[in-house]
Structures are given as structure tokens and as C-alpha cells.
Short mmCIF file of C-alpha atoms in Angstrom, two decimals:
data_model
loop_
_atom_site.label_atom_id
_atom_site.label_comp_id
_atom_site.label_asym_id
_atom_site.label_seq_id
_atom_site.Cartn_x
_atom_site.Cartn_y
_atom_site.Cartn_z
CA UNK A 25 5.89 10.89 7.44
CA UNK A 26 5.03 9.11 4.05
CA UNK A 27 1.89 9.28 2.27
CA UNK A 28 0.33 7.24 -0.59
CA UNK A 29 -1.41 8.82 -3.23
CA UNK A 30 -3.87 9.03 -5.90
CA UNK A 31 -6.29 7.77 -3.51
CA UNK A 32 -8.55 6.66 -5.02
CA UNK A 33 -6.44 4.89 -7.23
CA UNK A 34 -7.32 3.19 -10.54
CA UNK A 35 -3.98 0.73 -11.52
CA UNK A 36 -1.22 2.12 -9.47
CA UNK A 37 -0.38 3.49 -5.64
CA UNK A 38 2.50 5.68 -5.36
CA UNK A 39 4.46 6.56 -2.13
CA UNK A 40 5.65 9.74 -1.16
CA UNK A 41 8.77 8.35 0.71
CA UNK A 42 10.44 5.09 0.14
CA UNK A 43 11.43 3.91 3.73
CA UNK A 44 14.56 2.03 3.40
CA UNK A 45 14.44 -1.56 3.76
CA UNK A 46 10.71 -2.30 3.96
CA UNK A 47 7.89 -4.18 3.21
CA UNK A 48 4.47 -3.57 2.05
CA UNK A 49 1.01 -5.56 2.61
CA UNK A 50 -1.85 -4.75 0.92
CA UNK A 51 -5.30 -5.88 3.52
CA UNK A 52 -8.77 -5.92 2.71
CA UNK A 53 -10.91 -4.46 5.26
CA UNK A 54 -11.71 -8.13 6.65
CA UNK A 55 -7.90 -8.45 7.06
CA UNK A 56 -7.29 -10.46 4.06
CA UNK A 57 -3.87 -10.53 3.16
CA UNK A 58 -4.22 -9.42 -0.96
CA UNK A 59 -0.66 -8.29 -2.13
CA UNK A 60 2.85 -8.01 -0.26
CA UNK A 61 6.01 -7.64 -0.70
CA UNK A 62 9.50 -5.71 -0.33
CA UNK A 63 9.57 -2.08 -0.97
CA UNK A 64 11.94 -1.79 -4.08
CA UNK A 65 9.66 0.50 -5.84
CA UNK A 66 7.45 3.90 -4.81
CA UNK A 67 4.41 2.62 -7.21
CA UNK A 68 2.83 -0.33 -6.64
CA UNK A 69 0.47 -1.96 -9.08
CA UNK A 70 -2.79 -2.34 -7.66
CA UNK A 71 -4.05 -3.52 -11.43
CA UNK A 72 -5.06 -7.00 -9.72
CA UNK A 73 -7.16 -5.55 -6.84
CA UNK A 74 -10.97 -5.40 -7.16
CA UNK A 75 -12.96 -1.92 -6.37
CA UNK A 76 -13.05 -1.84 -2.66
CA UNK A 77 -11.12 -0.18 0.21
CA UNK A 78 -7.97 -1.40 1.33
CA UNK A 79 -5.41 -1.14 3.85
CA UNK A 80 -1.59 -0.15 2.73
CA UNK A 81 0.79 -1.13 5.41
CA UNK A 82 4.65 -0.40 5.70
CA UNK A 83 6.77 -2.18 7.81
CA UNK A 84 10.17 -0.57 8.36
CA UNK A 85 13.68 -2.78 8.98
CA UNK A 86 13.20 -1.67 12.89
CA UNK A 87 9.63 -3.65 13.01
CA UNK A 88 7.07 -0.64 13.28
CA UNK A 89 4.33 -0.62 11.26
CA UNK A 90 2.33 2.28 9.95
CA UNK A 91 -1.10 2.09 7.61
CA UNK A 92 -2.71 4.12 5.08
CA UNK A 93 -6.48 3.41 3.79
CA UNK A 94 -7.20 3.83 0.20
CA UNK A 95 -9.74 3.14 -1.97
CA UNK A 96 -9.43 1.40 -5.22
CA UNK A 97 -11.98 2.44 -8.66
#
């Protein structure tokens, strides 16, 4: 089981566990795609996000999703 933390977070999200192979997508809570990408890196920037409360998904290489909230200051 991963985890993200700080939460909140000020201008980066790290992961506890980089799953292999996976992408990342960064939701507002209205379900507005705001960031994505491949997972290359444990710390994502969240510099460009505004205060709020967001939705961190992973997607691993066999398709299943999982989803962390976080806040951003």
C-alpha cells in the first residue's frame, strides 16, 4: 500500500512507494483533470496547483487505479 505525503502540501507531493510502470493524475474535486503524467519520480511538483483539495490517482501497468485526497496550502 503506498501513501502520499506531506498532506497538506505546499510545492511538492511525495510517494511512499513508486509502483512500477505507472501513471499519475492529479483531479480537482469537480473532476478536472489538472496535472498527469508517468510515474518516473516519487515527488511530484504541485508548485502550479492553486490552494484547494485534490485527488492523486495511480494507475498501475495492470489497469487498477487507486486515489489519495490531499490538500494543497
Amino acid at each position: 500500500v503506498w501513501n502520499i505525503y506531506p498532506n497538506p502540501v505546499n510545492e511538492q507531493l511525495t510517494l511512499s512507494i513508486l509502483p512500477p510502470n505507472s501513471t499519475y493524475t492529479i483531479t480537482d474535486v469537480l473532476g478536472k483533470t489538472m496535472q498527469e503524467g508517468k510515474l518516473n519520480n516519487p515527488v511530484i511538483s504541485t508548485a502550479a496547483l492553486n490552494k484547494g483539495v485534490y485527488l492523486f490517482s495511480v494507475i498501475n501497468a495492470n489497469g487498477k487505479r487507486a486515489v489519495k485526497r490531499f490538500v494543497k496550502n
